[in-house]
Coordinates of C-alpha atoms in Angstrom, one line a residue:
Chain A
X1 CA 89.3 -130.9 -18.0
X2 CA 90.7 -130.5 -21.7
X3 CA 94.1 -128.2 -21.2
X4 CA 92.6 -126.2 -24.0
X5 CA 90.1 -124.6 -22.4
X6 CA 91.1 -121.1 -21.8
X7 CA 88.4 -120.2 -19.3
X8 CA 85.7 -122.9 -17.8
X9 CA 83.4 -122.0 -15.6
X10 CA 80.0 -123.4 -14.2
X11 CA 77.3 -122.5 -11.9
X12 CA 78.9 -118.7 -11.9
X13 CA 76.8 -116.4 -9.7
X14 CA 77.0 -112.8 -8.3
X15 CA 74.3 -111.4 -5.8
X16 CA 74.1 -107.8 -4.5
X17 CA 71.6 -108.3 -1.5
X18 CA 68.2 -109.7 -3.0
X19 CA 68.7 -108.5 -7.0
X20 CA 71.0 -111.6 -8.7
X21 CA 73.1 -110.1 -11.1
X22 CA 74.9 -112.8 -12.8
X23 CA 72.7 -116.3 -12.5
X24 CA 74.4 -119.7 -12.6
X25 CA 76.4 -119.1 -16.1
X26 CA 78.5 -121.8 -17.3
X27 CA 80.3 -121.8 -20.4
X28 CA 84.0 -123.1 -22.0
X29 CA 86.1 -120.9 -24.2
X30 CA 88.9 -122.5 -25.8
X31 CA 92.7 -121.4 -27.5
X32 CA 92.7 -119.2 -30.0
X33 CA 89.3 -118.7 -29.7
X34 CA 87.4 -115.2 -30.9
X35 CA 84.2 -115.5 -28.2
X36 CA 81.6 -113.4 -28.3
X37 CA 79.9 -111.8 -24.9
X38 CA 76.7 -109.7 -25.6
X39 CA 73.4 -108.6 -24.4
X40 CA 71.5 -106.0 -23.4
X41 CA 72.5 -103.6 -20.9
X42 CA 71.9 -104.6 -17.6
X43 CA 72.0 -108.2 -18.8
X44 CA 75.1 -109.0 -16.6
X45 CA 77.8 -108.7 -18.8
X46 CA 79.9 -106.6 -16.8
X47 CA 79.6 -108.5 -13.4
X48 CA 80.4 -111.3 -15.4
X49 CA 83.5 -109.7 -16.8
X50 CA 84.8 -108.7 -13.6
X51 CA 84.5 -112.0 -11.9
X52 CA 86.2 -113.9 -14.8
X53 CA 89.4 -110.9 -14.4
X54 CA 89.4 -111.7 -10.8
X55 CA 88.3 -108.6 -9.4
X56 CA 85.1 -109.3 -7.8
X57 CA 84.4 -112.5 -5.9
X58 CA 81.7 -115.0 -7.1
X59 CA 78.8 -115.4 -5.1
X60 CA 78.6 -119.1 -6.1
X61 CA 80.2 -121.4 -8.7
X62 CA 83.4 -122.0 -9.5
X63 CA 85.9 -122.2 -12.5
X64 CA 89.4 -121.2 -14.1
X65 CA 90.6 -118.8 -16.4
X66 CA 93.8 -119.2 -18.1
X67 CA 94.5 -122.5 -15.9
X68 CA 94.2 -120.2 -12.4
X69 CA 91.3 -121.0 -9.9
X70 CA 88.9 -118.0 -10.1
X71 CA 88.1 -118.2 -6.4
X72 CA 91.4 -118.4 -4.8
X73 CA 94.2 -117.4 -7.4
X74 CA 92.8 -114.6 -9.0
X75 CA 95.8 -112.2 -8.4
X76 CA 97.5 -114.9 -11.0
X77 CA 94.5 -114.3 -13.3
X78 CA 95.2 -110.7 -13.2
X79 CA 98.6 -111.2 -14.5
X80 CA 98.6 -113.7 -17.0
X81 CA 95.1 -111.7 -19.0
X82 CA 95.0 -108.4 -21.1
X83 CA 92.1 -106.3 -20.9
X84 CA 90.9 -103.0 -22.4
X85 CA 87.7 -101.8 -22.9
X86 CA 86.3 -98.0 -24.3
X87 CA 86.6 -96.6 -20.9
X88 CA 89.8 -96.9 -19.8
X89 CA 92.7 -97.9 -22.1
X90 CA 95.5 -96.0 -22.1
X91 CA 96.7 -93.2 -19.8
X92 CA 96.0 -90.1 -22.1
X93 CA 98.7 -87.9 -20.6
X94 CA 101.8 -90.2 -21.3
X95 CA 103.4 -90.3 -24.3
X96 CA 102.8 -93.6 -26.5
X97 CA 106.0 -95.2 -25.6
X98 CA 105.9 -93.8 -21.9
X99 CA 102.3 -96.1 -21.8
X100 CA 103.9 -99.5 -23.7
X101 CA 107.4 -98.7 -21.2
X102 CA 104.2 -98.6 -18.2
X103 CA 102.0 -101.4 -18.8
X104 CA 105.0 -103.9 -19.9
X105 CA 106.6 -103.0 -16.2
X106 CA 102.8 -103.6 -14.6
X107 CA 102.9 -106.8 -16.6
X108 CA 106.1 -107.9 -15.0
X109 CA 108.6 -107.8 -18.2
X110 CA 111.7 -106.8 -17.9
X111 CA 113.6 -103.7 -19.7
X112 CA 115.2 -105.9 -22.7
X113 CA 112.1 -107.3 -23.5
X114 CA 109.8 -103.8 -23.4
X115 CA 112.7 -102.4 -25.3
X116 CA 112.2 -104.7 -28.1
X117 CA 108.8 -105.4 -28.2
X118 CA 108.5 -101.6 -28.4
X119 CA 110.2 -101.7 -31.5
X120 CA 108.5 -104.0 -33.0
X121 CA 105.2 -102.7 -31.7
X122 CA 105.7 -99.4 -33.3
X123 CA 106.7 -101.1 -36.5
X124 CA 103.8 -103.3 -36.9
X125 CA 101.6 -100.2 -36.0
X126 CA 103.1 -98.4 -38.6
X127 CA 103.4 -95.8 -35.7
X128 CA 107.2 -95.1 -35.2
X129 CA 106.8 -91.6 -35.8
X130 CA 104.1 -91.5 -33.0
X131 CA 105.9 -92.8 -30.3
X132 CA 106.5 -89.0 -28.5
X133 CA 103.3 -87.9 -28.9
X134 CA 100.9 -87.5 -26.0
X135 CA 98.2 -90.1 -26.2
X136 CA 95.2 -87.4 -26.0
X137 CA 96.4 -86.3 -29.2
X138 CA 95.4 -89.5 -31.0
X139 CA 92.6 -89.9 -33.2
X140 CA 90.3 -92.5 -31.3
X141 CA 90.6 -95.6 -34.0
X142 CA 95.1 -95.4 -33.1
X143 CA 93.9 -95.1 -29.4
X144 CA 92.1 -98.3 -29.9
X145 CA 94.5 -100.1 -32.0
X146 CA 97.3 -98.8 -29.7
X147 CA 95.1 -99.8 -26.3
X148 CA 94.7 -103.0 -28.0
X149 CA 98.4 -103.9 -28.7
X150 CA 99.1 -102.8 -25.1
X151 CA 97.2 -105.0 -24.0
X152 CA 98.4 -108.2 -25.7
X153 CA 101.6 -106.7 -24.8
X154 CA 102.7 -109.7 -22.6
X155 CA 101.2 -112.2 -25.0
X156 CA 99.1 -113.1 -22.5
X157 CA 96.6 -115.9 -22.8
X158 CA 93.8 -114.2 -22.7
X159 CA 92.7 -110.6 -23.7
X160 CA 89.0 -109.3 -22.7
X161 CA 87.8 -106.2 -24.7
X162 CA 84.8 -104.5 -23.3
X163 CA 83.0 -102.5 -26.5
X164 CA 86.6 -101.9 -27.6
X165 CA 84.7 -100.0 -31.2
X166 CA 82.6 -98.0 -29.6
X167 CA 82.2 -94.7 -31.7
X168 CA 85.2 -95.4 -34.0
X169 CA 85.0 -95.0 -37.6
X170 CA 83.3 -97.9 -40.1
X171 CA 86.9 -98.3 -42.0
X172 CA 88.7 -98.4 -38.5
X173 CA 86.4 -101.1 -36.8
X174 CA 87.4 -103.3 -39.1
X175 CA 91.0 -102.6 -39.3
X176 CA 90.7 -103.3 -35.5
X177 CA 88.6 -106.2 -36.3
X178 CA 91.8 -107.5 -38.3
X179 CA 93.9 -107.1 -35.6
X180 CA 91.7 -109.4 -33.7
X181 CA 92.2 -112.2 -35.7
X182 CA 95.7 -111.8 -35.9
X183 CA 95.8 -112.2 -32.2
X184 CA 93.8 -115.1 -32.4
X185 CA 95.9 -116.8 -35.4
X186 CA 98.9 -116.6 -33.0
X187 CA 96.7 -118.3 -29.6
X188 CA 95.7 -115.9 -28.1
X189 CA 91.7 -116.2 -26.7
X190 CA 89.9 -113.4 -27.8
X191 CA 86.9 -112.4 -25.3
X192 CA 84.8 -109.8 -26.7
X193 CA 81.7 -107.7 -25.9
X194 CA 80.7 -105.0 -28.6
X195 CA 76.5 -103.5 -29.5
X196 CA 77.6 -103.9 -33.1
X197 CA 75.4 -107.1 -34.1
X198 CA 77.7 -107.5 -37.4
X199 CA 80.5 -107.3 -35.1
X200 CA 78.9 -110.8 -33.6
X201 CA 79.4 -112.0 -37.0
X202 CA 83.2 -112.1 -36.8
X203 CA 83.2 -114.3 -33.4
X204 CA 83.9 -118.3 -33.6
X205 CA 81.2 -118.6 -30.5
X206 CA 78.9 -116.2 -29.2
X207 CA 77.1 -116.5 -26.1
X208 CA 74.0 -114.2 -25.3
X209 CA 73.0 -112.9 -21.8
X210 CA 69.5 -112.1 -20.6
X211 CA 69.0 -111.6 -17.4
X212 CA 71.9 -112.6 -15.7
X213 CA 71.4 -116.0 -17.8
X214 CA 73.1 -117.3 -20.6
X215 CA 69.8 -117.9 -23.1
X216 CA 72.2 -119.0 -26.2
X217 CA 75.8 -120.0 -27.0
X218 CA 76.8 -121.3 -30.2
X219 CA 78.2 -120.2 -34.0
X220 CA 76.4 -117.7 -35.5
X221 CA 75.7 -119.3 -38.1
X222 CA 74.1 -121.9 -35.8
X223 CA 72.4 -119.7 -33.8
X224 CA 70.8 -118.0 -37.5
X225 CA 69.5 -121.3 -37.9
X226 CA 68.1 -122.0 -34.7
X227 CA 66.5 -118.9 -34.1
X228 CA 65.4 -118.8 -37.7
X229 CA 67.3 -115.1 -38.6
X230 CA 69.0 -114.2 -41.9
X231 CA 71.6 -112.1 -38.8
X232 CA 73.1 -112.0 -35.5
X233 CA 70.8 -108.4 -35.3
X234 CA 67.3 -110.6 -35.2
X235 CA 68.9 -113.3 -32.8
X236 CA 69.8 -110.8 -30.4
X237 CA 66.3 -109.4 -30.5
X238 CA 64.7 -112.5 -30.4
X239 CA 66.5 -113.3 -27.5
X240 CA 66.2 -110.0 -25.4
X241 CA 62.3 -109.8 -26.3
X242 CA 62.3 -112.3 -23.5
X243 CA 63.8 -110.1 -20.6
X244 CA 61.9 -109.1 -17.6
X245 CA 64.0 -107.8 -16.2
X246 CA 62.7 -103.6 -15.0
X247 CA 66.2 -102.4 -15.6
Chain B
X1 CA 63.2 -74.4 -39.0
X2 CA 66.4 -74.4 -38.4
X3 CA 68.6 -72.2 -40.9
X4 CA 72.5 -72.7 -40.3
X5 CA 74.8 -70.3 -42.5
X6 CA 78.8 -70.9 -43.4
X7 CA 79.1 -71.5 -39.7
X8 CA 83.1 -72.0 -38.5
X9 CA 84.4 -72.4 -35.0
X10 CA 88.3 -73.7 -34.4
X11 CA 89.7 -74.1 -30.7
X12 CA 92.1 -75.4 -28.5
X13 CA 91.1 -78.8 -27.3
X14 CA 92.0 -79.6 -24.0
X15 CA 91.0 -82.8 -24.2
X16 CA 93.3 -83.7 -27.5
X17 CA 95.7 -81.2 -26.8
X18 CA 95.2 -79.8 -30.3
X19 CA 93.0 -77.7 -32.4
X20 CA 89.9 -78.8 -33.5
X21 CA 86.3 -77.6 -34.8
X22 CA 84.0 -77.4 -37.3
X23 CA 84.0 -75.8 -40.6
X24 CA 87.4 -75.3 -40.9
X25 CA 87.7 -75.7 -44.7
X26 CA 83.8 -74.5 -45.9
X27 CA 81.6 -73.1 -42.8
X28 CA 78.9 -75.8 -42.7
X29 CA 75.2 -74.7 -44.3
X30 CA 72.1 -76.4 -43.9
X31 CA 68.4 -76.3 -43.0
X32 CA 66.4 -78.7 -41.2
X33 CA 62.1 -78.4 -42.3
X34 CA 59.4 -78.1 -40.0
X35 CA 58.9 -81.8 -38.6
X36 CA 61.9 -83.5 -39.8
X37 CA 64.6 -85.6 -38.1
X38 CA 68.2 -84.4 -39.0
X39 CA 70.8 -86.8 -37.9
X40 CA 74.2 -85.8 -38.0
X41 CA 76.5 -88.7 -38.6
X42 CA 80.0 -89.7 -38.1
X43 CA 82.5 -91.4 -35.7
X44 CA 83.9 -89.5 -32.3
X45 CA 86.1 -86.4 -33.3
X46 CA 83.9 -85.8 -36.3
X47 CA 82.4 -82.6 -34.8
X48 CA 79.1 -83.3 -33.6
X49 CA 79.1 -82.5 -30.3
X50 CA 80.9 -79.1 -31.1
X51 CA 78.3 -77.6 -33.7
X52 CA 75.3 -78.9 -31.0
X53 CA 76.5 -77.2 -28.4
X54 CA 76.8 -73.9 -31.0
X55 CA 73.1 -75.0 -31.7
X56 CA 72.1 -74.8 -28.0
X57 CA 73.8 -71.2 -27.7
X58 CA 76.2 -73.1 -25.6
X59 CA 79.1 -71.7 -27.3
X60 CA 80.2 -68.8 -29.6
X61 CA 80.6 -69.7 -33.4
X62 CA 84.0 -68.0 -34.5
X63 CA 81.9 -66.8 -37.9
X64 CA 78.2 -67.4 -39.1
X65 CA 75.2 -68.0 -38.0
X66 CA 72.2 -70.3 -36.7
X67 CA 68.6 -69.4 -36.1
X68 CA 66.1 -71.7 -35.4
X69 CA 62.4 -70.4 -36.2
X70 CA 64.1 -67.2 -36.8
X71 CA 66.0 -66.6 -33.5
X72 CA 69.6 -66.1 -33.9
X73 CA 71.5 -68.7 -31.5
X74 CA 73.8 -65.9 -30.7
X75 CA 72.3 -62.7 -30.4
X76 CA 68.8 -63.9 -28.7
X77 CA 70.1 -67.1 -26.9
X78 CA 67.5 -66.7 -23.8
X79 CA 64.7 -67.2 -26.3
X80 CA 66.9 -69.8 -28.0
X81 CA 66.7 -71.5 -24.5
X82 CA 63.1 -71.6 -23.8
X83 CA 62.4 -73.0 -27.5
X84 CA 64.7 -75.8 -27.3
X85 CA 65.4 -79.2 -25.3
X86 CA 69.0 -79.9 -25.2
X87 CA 70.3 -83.8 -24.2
X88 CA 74.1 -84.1 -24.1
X89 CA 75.7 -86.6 -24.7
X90 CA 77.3 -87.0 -21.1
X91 CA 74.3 -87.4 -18.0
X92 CA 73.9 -84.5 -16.5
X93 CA 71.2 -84.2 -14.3
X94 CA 71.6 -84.0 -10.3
X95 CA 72.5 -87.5 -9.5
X96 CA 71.3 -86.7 -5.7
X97 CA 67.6 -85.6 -6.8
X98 CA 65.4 -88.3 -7.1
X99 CA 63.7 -89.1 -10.8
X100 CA 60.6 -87.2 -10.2
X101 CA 62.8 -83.8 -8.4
X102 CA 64.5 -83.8 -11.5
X103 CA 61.5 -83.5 -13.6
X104 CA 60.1 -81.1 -11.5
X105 CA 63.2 -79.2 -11.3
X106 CA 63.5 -78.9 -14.8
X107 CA 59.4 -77.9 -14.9
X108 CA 60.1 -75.1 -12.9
X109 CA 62.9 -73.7 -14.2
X110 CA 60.8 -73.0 -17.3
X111 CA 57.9 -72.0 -15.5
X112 CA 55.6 -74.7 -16.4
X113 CA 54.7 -78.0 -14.2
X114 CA 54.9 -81.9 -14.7
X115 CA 51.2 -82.3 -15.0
X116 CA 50.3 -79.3 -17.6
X117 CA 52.7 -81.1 -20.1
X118 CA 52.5 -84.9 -19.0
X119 CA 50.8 -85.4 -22.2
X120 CA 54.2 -85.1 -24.0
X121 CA 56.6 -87.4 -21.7
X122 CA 54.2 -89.9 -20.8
X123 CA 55.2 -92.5 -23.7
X124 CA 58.3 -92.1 -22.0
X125 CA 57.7 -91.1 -18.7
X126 CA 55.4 -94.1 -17.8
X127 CA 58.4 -96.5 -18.0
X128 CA 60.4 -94.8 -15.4
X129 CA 57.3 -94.0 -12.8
X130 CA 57.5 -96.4 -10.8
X131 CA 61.1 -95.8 -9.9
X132 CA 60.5 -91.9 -9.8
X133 CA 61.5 -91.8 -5.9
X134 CA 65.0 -93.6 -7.2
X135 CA 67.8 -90.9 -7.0
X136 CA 68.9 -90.5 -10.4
X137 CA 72.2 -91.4 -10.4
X138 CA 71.1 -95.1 -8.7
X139 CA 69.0 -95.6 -12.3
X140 CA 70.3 -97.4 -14.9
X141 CA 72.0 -96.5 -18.3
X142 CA 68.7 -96.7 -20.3
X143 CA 66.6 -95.1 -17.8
X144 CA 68.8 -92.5 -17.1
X145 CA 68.4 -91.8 -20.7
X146 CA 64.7 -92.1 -20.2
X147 CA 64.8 -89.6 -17.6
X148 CA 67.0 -87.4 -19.4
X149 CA 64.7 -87.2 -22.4
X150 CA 61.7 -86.5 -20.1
X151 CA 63.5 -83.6 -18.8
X152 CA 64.3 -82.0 -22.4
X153 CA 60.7 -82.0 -23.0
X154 CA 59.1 -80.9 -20.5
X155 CA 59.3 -77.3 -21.7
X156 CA 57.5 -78.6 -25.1
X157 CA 60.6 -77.6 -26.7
X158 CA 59.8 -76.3 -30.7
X159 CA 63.3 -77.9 -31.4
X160 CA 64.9 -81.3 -29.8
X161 CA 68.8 -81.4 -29.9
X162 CA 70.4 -84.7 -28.8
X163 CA 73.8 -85.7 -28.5
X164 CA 74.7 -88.8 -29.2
X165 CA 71.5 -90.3 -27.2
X166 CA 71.9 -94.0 -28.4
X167 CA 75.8 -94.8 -27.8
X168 CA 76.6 -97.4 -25.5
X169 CA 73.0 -98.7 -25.8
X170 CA 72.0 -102.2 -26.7
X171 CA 70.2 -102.7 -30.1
X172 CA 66.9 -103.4 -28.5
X173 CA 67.3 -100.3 -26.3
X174 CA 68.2 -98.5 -29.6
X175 CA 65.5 -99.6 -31.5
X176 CA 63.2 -98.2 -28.7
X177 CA 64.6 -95.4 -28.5
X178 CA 64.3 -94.4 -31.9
X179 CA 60.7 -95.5 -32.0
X180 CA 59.9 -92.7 -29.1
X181 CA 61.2 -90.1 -31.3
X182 CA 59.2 -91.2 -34.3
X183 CA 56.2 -90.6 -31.7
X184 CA 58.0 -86.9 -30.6
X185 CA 57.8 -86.2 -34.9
X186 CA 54.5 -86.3 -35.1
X187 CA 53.9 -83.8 -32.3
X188 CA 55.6 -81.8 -34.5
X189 CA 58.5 -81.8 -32.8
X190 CA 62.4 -80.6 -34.9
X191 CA 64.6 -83.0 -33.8
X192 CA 68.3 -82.8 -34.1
X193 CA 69.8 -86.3 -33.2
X194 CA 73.6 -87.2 -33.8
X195 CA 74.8 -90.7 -34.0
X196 CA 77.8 -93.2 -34.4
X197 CA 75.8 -95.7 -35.6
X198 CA 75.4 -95.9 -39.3
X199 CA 72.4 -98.4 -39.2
X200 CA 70.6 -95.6 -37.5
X201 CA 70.5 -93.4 -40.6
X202 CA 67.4 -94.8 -42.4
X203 CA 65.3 -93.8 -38.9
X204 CA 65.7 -89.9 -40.0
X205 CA 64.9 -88.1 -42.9
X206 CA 67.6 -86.4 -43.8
X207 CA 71.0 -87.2 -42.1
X208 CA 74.5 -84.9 -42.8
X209 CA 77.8 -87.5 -43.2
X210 CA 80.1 -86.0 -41.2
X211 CA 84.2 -86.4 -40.8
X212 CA 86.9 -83.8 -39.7
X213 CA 84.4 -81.4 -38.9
X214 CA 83.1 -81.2 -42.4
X215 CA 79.7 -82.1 -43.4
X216 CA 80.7 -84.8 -46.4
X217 CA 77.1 -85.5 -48.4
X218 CA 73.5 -83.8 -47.0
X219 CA 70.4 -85.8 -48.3
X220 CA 68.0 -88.2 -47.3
X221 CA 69.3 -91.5 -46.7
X222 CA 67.6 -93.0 -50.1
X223 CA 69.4 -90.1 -51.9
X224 CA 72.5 -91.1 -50.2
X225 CA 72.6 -94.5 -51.6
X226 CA 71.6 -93.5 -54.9
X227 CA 74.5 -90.8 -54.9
X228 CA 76.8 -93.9 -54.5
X229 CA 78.8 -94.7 -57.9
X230 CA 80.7 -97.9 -57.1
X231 CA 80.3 -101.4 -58.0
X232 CA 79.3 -103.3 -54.8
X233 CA 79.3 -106.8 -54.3
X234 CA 78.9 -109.0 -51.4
X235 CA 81.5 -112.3 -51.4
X236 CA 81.2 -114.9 -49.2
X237 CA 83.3 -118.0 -49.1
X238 CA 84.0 -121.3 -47.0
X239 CA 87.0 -119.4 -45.1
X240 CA 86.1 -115.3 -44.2
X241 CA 89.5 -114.5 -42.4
X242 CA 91.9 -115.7 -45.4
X243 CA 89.4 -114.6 -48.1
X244 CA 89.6 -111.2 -47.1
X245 CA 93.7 -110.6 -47.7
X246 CA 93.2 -113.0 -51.1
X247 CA 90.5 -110.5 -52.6
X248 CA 92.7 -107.9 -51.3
X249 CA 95.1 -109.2 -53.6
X250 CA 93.1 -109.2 -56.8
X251 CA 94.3 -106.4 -58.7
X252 CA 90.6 -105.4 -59.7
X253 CA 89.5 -105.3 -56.6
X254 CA 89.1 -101.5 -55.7
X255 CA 88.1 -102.0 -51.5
X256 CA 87.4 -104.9 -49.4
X257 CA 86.0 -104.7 -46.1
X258 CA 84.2 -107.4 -43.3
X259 CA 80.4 -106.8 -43.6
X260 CA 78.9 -109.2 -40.9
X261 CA 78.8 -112.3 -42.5
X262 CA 79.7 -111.5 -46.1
X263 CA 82.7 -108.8 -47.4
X264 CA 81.5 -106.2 -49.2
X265 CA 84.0 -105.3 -52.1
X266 CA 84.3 -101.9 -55.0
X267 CA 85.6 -103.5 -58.0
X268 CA 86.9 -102.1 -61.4
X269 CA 84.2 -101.3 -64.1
X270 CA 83.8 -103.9 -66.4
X271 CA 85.3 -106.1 -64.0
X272 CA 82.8 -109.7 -64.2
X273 CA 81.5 -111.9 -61.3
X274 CA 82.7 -114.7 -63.4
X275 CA 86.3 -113.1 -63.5
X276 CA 86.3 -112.7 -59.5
X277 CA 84.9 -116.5 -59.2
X278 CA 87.9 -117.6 -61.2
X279 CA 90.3 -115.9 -59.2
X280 CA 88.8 -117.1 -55.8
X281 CA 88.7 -120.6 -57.6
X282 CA 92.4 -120.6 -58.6
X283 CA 93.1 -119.1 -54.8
X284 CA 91.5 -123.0 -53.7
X285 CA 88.1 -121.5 -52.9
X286 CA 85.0 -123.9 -53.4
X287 CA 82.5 -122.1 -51.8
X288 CA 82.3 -118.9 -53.4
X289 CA 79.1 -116.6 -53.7
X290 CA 79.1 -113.6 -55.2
X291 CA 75.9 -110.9 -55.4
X292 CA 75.7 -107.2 -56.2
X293 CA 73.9 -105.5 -53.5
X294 CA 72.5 -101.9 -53.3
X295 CA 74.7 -99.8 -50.6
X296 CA 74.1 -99.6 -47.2
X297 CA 74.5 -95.7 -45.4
X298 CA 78.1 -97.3 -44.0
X299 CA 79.6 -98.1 -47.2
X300 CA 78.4 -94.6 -48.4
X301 CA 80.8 -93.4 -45.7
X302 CA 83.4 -95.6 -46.1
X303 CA 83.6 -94.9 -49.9
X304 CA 83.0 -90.8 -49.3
X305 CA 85.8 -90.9 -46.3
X306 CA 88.6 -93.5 -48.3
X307 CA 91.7 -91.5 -48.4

């Protein structure tokens, strides 16, 4: 096994009772990496999600993520990955530096280190002036960018976003976008899901799901070729045309 | 017709623990023709949800004033009810009824039945049938929506409002989607639809930008475009990620933003592709194309909403 391979997994299955919900996926995603997860809904993607995060047990298969055996070591997984998605990000009640004081003593650093990577957080953010206000009070696109840099927080080696720019403004997707690949330039793996198709544009590798399969997994500018589109938008419907899957 | 005068409403928001509304600078104004699709357009926070729910007699305006084929949303909002089909944005039918209770339910409660208006629904209808003994809240995200939409017409509404029907939902779903309501417009249907998705524009006829709770251009989505003023270019290059700091850094160069596969950038007027290739050239690019484009609805908002 290469030592850069940030996750690797292969024959990854998940059954509830009779219906098969994630279907013998295997895949590599590797350092630094921006990898892109889509599909349609009720493709898979979330099952998929959760067994990679270690919070719900494979049917069948096997693989790591961030070096830790999904199977038996998946508590390890849990600390050593960052993970936000549009649901649930930050607790919207807490002040900002009350959340980055609570997710940096979840993620097992101690008060020095929150204490300065606080600092430095709010800098970068441009959001020292923020840092007693409630996090309700946020427009959505700081929520995001704030949920984000919690979540990288412990420079972990992985981070999995789950339609992290859902609903957020055109100028703000992409400063989040930008944030991305600043988290990649500095190693960390980048594991994204998102409905935007030109999001797909921005990932090194994208893998598509249909029907608890993966049904592609390349660049997109490969996967243009292949399937013949002029963008990721015609891929993906090329590719879900072929579900049967009643929802 | 819908006929929407200098309307204004400000509040508390529990939610963001601030105030917020619509209208707080100019009440908004607008109409919305006999067989048209409005959409209303524009991130979370923008307002939508606030001035649809005003729409569905919901809740009170502050000031001003909505009618919809001449009923006031305020002063006669039980015949506002029966003429309308309201779909929010959050599910809310009874998760414990199954699919077809639902319907029914909804049939009843504006004393008519499933079968005297199955012509309507059954486009959409059909597709969920088979699971119609499913409890709702078992069903899926897409035919929850399904179901959902069945309900809102099952009345034959005059008017369709829907909030934010097509968020969360796959492109494939959402293309869907959109086809149905084409179908619902040429019953003659008004349908009000609200959006974050800026690709979604060119499916209505006339679509409001909105930001702040402000209403920022009104037209069709060809006028839109037309309205623009920049000079737009798309730039691609053999390296994306560094290329998009470097034209940053060109003094000319107005905005720069990631467009899927290209950047689209505002430059200076008078400013020459051959001028911009230089720079990129003298940056180490090899690889550089450069193309003026006509605007797409999202750079409309992004140049209307720069700060």
């Amino acid at each position: 096994m290469s030592n850069n391979d940030v996750i690797k997994v292969s024959g990854l299955t998940k059954k509830f009772g009779h219906f098969t919900a994630v279907d013998h996926i295997s895949f590599d995603v590797k350092e630094g990496e921006i990898f892109g997860f889509l599909g349609a809904n009720g493709a898979g993607k979330t099952t998929a999600i959760q067994m990679l995060c270690g919070i719900s047990k494979p049917t069948a298969g096997k693989g790591t993520v961030a070096g830790y055996d999904i199977l038996r070591e998946n508590e390890k997984i849990k600390r050593n990955i960052g993970y936000m998605s549009q649901k649930f990000s930050l607790y919207e009640d807490l002040r900002v530096w009350e959340n980055i004081r609570l997710f940096g003593g979840i993620y097992g650093l101690n008060d020095k280190q929150i204490a300065d990577k606080t600092e430095e957080l709010l800098t970068r953010l441009k959001f020292e002036d923020q840092r007693n206000a409630m996090v309700r009070s946020l427009p959505l696109g700081w929520k995001q960018k704030l949920a984000f840099s919690v979540a990288i927080f412990h420079t972990p080696k992985i981070v999995f976003l789950d339609e992290p720019t859902g609903g957020v403004d055109p100028a703000m997707r992409r400063q989040f976008w930008e944030m991305i690949y600043e988290a990649a330039d500095q190693g960390i793996t980048v594991f994204v899901t998102t409905h935007y198709m030109d999001e797909a544009e921005y990932c090194n590798r994208v893998s598509i799901m249909v029907d608890g399969r993966i049904d592609a997994l390349d660049s997109p500018s490969a996967l243009k070729q292949q399937y013949d589109a002029v963008n990721m938008d015609q891929v993906f419907r090329k590719l879900a045309r072929k579900s049967t899957r009643a929802e | 017709m819908i006929t929407v005068d200098n309307l204004r409403k400000n509040y508390f928001s529990d939610k963001s623990g601030k105030f917020a509304g619509i209208g707080k600078e100019n009440g908004l104004s607008f109409e919305v023709n006999d067989g048209e699709v409005f959409g209303v357009i524009g991130p979370d926070g923008a307002g939508k949800t606030t001035l649809f729910r005003i729409l569905a007699s919901l809740l009170l305006p502050d000031s001003g004033s909505a009618t919809m084929n001449g009923i006031d949303v305020v002063k006669n909002y039980k015949q506002i009810r029966r003429i309308i089909g309201y779909m929010p944005g959050r599910f809310s039918l009874y998760q414990d009824l199954s699919v077809e209770e639902n319907l029914r339910f909804f049939a009843t409660v504006f004393n008519t039945t499933i079968e005297e208006n199955y012509d309507l629904i059954k486009d959409i209808y059909q597709q969920i049938e088979p699971f119609k003994t499913r409890r709702a809240g078992a069903l899926s995200g897409g035919m929850k929506q399904k179901l959902a939409l069945s309900c809102a017409l099952i009345h034959k509404p005059d008017v369709l409002i829907l909030d934010e029907p097509t968020t969360g939902v796959d492109p494939v779903s959402r293309k869907e989607f959109w086809d149905m309501l084409k179908r619902l417009k040429e019953q003659g249907i008004i349908i009000l639809v609200s959006t974050a998705y800026m690709d979604e524009a060119s499916r209505c006829d006339r679509i409001a930008l909105m930001r702040d709770g402000q209403f920022i251009a009104t037209d069709t989505p060809q006028g839109i475009i037309d309205a623009y003023a920049e000079t737009l270019w798309a730039v691609q290059t053999e390296n994306m990620s560094t290329s998009l700091n470097d034209l940053r850094s060109c003094s000319e160069v107005l905005s720069c933003f990631a467009f899927g596969d290209k950047h689209h950038i505002t430059v200076e007027h008078g400013f020459t592709k051959e001028e911009l290739s230089g720079f990129l050239k003298e940056k180490g690019y090899r690889n550089v194309k450069i193309e003026a484009i006509s605007p797409s609805v999202e750079d409309c908002f992004m140049a209307l909403t720069k700060d």
